[in-house]
Amino acid sequence: MDVSQHVTKLAESATLAVAAKAAAMKAEGIDVVSLAAGEPDFDTPQHIKEAAIAAINAGKTKYSKPASGIPELKEAICRKLKRENGLAYQPSQIIVTAGAKNAVQMTFMAVLNPGDEVILPVPYWVSYPEQIKMAGGVSKLVYGDYERGFEPTVEQLQAAVTDKTRMIVLNSPNNPGGFIYGPEKIKEIAEFVKGKDIFILSDEIYDQLLYGDAKHLSIASTGEDAYSKTMTIGGASKTYSMTGWRIGFAAGPEAFVKGMAKMQSQRSSGAATFVQSAYAEALNASQDCVAQMRSEFSKRATHIHKRLSETPGVKCLPPAGAFYAFPNVEETYSKLGVAGSLEFAAKLLEEAHVACVPGVAFGNDAHIRLSFATSMEQIDKGIDRLQKMLG
């Protein structure tokens, strides 16, 4: 028997595939430097772990009631959104999910009908096109120019609109690009969708990881029109180094949140209850731990950009957020005898034992993604090997 068409049409996550290959090489005793990881290298802060343990000991190990999230966490998320994003939401507008990835997927499912088109700026997070496909939607790619920091122009967005356009996806700070859409660009996009029947998915999972003078603006905060048709996505994975805990949320129009809650009641019965208690503690307690991680990431961002800028054939924008550099390595392809980023990444892993993610997985074959969610020593070791391979 064959697996379903739903499965055969999907691409495997390139980031997880690279991680698996690097792990296999390490298991063979090969000294692999992984600059592919999409998760912080810090441990989850101790007070958050203790909150989870306390919740388990208190018997908070049953189904989430309601399945859409326990009241104390929804209230904590509302306070976070008001405090950090300038957004006023009620608990009824919040759904807690088993990871922000799940929140993104259910947003697509709640908004899209078969054949609906989604404007998707490039570079994009690797899972967006596949999740859109799973929801029956069609991705309409818009290619931001490197020299403009990958920001799409309003003219490009307008050219992508058809009578089937239903949604636009924004991801700022951006994975894989490490760039942000500045406040003026966010306001420009909000004005572009104003009065149009275009829903906004705003993935802000990295909103607390900003460097230098970078400023984050939630598009839902720009006015009533944007607020009424935006689903804001967030979670604990990046801000609190809780990737394995699988906890995230979506905040937006109540009708869509209720639809997502209905889906969740049939899909997973909600996120783990004791993990929700731990996330509530993370949001309510001192944010010093976040400031400490952000400070270290900022130093690494400056350092990896400096090292890459010194590498022949490589050009790179300075990372302004998240924990990724997205260097353009296209000038090296002919010298290395590779046809694109996939072959470049394979050569880097097999010959230099450095793991990265090929840019083609994010819609841009001229680039690779390098994560600086690792020690400064590992960053230098990896860039040294890259430079040696490039000669």
XYZ file of C-alpha atoms in Angstrom:
391
model
C 0.000 0.000 0.000
C 1.146 3.570 -0.694
C 1.136 6.470 1.720
C -1.369 9.235 1.043
C -0.887 12.107 -1.389
C -0.957 14.454 1.608
C 2.355 12.939 2.712
C 4.028 12.420 -0.652
C 3.486 16.082 -1.620
C 5.315 17.353 1.461
C 9.028 18.117 1.693
C 10.999 17.027 4.740
C 12.148 19.788 7.082
C 15.629 20.696 5.789
C 16.738 21.996 9.176
C 15.854 18.746 10.936
C 17.397 16.704 8.118
C 20.725 18.537 8.423
C 20.670 18.122 12.204
C 20.061 14.390 11.809
C 22.946 14.014 9.312
C 25.332 15.951 11.568
C 24.275 13.860 14.576
C 24.948 10.654 12.628
C 28.435 11.867 11.715
C 29.126 12.786 15.341
C 28.003 9.302 16.381
C 30.714 7.946 14.067
C 33.297 9.965 15.960
C 33.632 12.812 13.447
C 34.265 16.260 14.904
C 31.338 18.169 13.400
C 30.762 21.844 14.087
C 27.019 22.440 13.916
C 25.971 25.914 12.840
C 22.576 24.587 11.792
C 20.660 24.480 15.067
C 17.475 26.490 15.354
C 17.479 26.468 19.122
C 19.352 28.373 21.836
C 22.324 26.582 23.360
C 21.453 27.874 26.837
C 19.693 25.729 29.408
C 16.119 26.596 30.360
C 16.359 29.017 33.318
C 16.200 27.271 36.672
C 13.112 29.052 38.017
C 11.121 27.876 34.990
C 12.212 24.266 35.496
C 11.298 24.490 39.172
C 7.843 25.795 38.271
C 7.276 22.729 36.076
C 8.442 20.387 38.822
C 6.182 22.124 41.336
C 3.244 21.803 38.958
C 3.894 18.081 38.501
C 4.158 17.590 42.262
C 0.886 19.506 42.670
C -0.849 17.021 40.384
C -1.121 19.266 37.317
C -0.683 16.294 35.013
C -4.215 15.930 33.638
C -5.769 17.285 30.437
C -5.571 21.013 29.892
C -8.863 22.588 30.941
C -9.877 24.125 28.649
C -7.994 22.498 25.774
C -7.229 25.985 24.450
C -5.053 26.761 27.491
C -5.263 27.147 31.254
C -6.612 30.525 32.436
C -3.475 31.597 34.319
C -1.303 31.183 31.220
C -3.760 32.985 28.930
C -3.776 35.873 31.404
C 0.043 35.890 31.524
C 0.184 35.968 27.700
C -2.246 38.910 27.665
C 0.028 40.783 30.079
C 3.113 39.956 27.986
C 1.463 41.198 24.789
C 0.416 44.438 26.484
C 3.810 44.963 28.138
C 6.097 44.079 25.234
C 4.009 44.458 22.067
C 1.500 47.189 22.869
C -1.381 44.787 22.171
C -4.583 44.573 24.214
C -6.102 41.091 24.095
C -8.621 39.243 26.237
C -8.054 35.601 27.268
C -10.832 34.602 24.852
C -8.587 35.817 22.022
C -5.701 33.536 23.054
C -5.050 29.898 22.241
C -2.150 28.015 23.833
C -0.618 25.380 21.568
C 1.939 22.581 21.683
C 4.622 24.784 20.124
C 4.347 27.923 17.984
C 4.686 25.732 14.873
C 1.324 24.219 15.771
C -0.154 27.703 16.187
C 1.034 28.638 12.687
C -0.392 25.457 11.165
C -3.788 25.901 12.810
C -3.936 29.547 11.697
C -3.538 28.423 8.091
C -6.196 25.760 8.651
C -8.599 28.255 10.238
C -8.227 30.913 7.511
C -7.565 29.154 4.212
C -9.929 27.349 1.883
C -8.654 25.098 -0.938
C -7.035 27.206 -3.646
C -6.631 30.341 -1.524
C -3.357 32.163 -2.133
C -0.879 33.273 0.530
C 1.666 36.039 -0.128
C 4.923 34.679 1.238
C 8.011 36.942 1.316
C 11.367 35.255 0.601
C 13.393 34.139 2.496
C 10.766 32.281 4.492
C 10.828 29.831 7.372
C 11.149 26.353 5.930
C 7.780 25.098 7.226
C 5.516 27.851 5.858
C 5.125 26.537 2.266
C 4.466 22.991 3.436
C 1.974 24.085 6.090
C 0.173 26.265 3.536
C 0.056 23.246 1.241
C -1.366 21.067 4.022
C -4.148 23.636 4.512
C -4.994 23.515 0.801
C -3.466 26.910 0.072
C -1.048 28.101 -2.593
C 2.106 30.110 -1.844
C 2.731 33.264 -3.903
C 6.406 34.067 -3.408
C 7.655 37.654 -3.239
C 11.427 38.047 -3.458
C 12.885 40.784 -1.278
C 16.122 42.298 -2.574
C 19.346 41.676 -0.624
C 20.358 45.327 -0.908
C 17.076 46.369 0.743
C 17.578 43.936 3.598
C 15.092 41.548 1.971
C 12.161 43.886 2.638
C 9.490 43.501 -0.077
C 8.197 46.666 -1.679
C 4.523 47.580 -1.699
C 4.664 47.378 -5.489
C 5.821 43.756 -5.238
C 3.085 42.918 -2.772
C 0.458 44.572 -4.946
C 1.664 42.662 -8.000
C 1.202 39.393 -6.083
C -2.455 40.104 -5.258
C -5.143 38.248 -7.218
C -8.814 37.561 -6.563
C -7.658 34.415 -4.736
C -5.366 36.221 -2.262
C -6.433 35.431 1.291
C -3.398 35.985 3.515
C 0.069 37.463 3.893
C 2.756 35.996 6.153
C 5.163 38.213 8.068
C 8.077 36.847 10.079
C 10.067 39.498 11.928
C 12.638 39.084 13.385
C 13.206 36.679 10.552
C 14.261 33.059 10.321
C 16.450 32.459 8.317
C 17.493 36.000 7.436
C 18.289 37.468 10.849
C 16.750 40.729 9.611
C 13.729 42.644 10.894
C 11.027 44.651 9.193
C 11.526 48.098 10.695
C 8.548 50.020 12.142
C 8.127 52.066 8.955
C 7.976 48.947 6.787
C 5.452 47.347 9.144
C 3.277 50.481 8.959
C 3.635 50.446 5.168
C 2.434 46.841 4.979
C -0.447 47.605 7.353
C -1.506 50.423 5.049
C -1.207 48.089 2.048
C -3.662 45.539 3.510
C -6.010 48.180 4.898
C -9.485 47.749 3.486
C -8.504 44.536 1.681
C -9.827 41.077 2.528
C -6.319 39.886 3.355
C -5.606 38.179 6.679
C -2.188 38.632 8.337
C -0.179 35.916 10.026
C 2.517 37.690 12.031
C 5.079 35.220 13.369
C 6.877 37.068 16.172
C 8.519 34.126 17.924
C 11.872 36.019 18.035
C 10.424 39.351 19.189
C 12.655 39.557 22.282
C 15.890 38.777 20.424
C 16.856 42.147 18.916
C 20.331 43.651 18.641
C 21.824 47.107 18.339
C 19.224 49.770 17.612
C 16.742 47.326 16.026
C 13.110 48.046 16.917
C 10.246 45.567 16.733
C 6.695 46.636 15.955
C 3.751 44.222 16.044
C 1.601 44.898 12.997
C -1.594 44.327 14.999
C -0.687 47.401 17.064
C -0.703 49.754 14.065
C -4.464 50.286 13.937
C -7.929 48.793 14.174
C -7.909 47.357 10.653
C -4.682 45.393 11.165
C -5.716 44.364 14.677
C -9.019 42.948 13.401
C -7.379 40.577 10.905
C -3.999 39.647 12.378
C -3.024 36.457 14.175
C 0.089 37.147 16.260
C 2.210 34.068 16.929
C 4.615 33.683 19.860
C 6.032 31.128 22.224
C 8.616 30.089 24.768
C 11.094 28.222 22.580
C 13.445 31.031 21.579
C 12.951 33.625 24.332
C 13.337 31.212 27.247
C 15.318 28.403 25.586
C 12.389 25.992 25.879
C 12.389 24.353 22.438
C 11.773 20.830 23.755
C 8.921 21.928 26.010
C 6.652 22.544 22.978
C 4.643 25.537 24.096
C 3.422 28.479 22.036
C 0.381 30.639 21.419
C -1.674 32.569 18.913
C -3.551 35.800 19.632
C -6.111 37.300 17.323
C -9.755 37.659 16.297
C -11.963 35.638 18.619
C -13.883 33.839 15.868
C -10.661 32.411 14.397
C -9.267 31.543 17.840
C -12.467 29.625 18.622
C -12.095 27.749 15.338
C -8.529 26.844 16.212
C -9.635 25.723 19.679
C -12.175 23.406 18.042
C -9.386 21.922 15.902
C -7.097 21.540 18.894
C -9.766 19.667 20.842
C -9.671 17.038 18.099
C -5.928 17.136 17.352
C -4.056 17.108 20.651
C -6.378 18.048 23.547
C -4.002 20.941 24.232
C -0.474 21.530 25.493
C 0.889 19.719 28.559
C -0.648 21.293 31.667
C 2.528 21.451 33.760
C 4.406 22.999 30.829
C 1.737 25.692 30.681
C 2.348 26.429 34.366
C 6.072 26.734 33.678
C 5.476 29.120 30.769
C 3.224 31.262 32.946
C 6.062 31.514 35.462
C 8.487 32.465 32.665
C 6.235 35.305 31.518
C 5.350 36.575 35.002
C 8.802 36.429 36.620
C 11.814 38.704 36.139
C 12.996 38.921 32.535
C 16.662 39.180 33.538
C 17.348 35.733 32.106
C 16.117 36.926 28.713
C 18.317 40.026 28.885
C 21.359 37.855 29.662
C 20.761 35.535 26.716
C 20.056 38.476 24.417
C 23.317 40.140 25.455
C 25.307 37.022 24.604
C 23.509 36.549 21.284
C 24.250 40.180 20.427
C 27.988 39.626 20.921
C 27.850 36.515 18.751
C 25.881 38.336 16.043
C 28.560 41.025 15.802
C 31.344 38.448 15.825
C 29.974 36.070 13.193
C 29.151 38.991 10.909
C 32.736 40.256 11.219
C 34.164 36.822 10.453
C 31.884 36.273 7.464
C 32.591 39.743 6.082
C 36.287 38.847 6.053
C 35.631 35.649 4.078
C 36.408 35.846 0.327
C 33.392 35.342 -1.892
C 30.940 35.812 0.975
C 28.762 38.809 1.780
C 26.402 39.063 4.703
C 23.970 41.524 6.239
C 24.542 42.148 9.966
C 22.018 40.098 11.974
C 19.506 42.435 13.635
C 17.433 39.774 15.366
C 16.886 36.047 15.981
C 20.161 34.048 16.024
C 20.969 33.499 12.373
C 23.332 34.871 9.767
C 22.237 34.415 6.152
C 25.344 34.942 4.038
C 25.311 35.068 0.254
C 27.832 32.478 -0.956
C 26.901 32.399 -4.644
C 30.268 33.767 -5.791
C 31.973 30.630 -4.459
C 29.856 28.124 -6.400
C 31.911 28.002 -9.590
C 35.181 27.754 -7.677
C 33.869 24.863 -5.587
C 32.170 23.198 -8.531
C 28.738 23.190 -6.911
C 25.411 23.954 -8.549
C 23.704 25.645 -5.623
C 23.272 25.946 -1.865
C 22.284 22.294 -1.423
C 25.557 21.054 -2.918
C 27.472 23.793 -1.098
C 26.032 22.678 2.259
C 26.753 19.032 1.477
C 30.369 19.832 0.572
C 30.809 21.942 3.700
C 29.512 19.102 5.868
C 31.335 16.249 4.165
C 34.704 17.949 3.585
C 34.940 20.610 6.307
C 32.627 18.924 8.819
C 30.548 22.053 9.338
C 26.759 21.782 9.331
C 24.668 24.623 7.886
C 21.268 24.777 6.210
C 21.084 25.398 2.443
C 19.282 28.586 1.484
C 17.160 26.788 -1.110
C 15.132 25.400 1.803
C 14.137 29.000 2.577
C 13.479 29.976 -1.043
C 16.868 31.590 -1.733
C 19.487 29.379 -3.375
C 22.265 32.007 -3.237
C 22.498 31.808 0.550
C 23.102 29.464 3.464
C 21.840 29.798 7.026
C 24.356 29.768 9.856
C 23.114 29.698 13.433
C 25.073 31.452 16.155
C 23.130 29.667 18.870
C 26.390 28.068 19.911
C 29.578 29.077 21.680
C 31.990 31.679 20.335
C 34.610 28.918 20.169
C 32.397 26.806 17.913
C 31.565 29.810 15.739
C 35.260 30.522 15.174
C 36.019 26.860 14.574
C 33.252 26.647 11.983
C 34.210 29.856 10.155
C 37.881 28.819 10.174
C 36.929 25.602 8.414
C 34.674 27.445 5.959
C 37.484 29.829 5.067
C 39.922 26.945 4.640
C 37.520 25.174 2.281
C 37.122 28.351 0.247
C 40.905 28.670 0.050
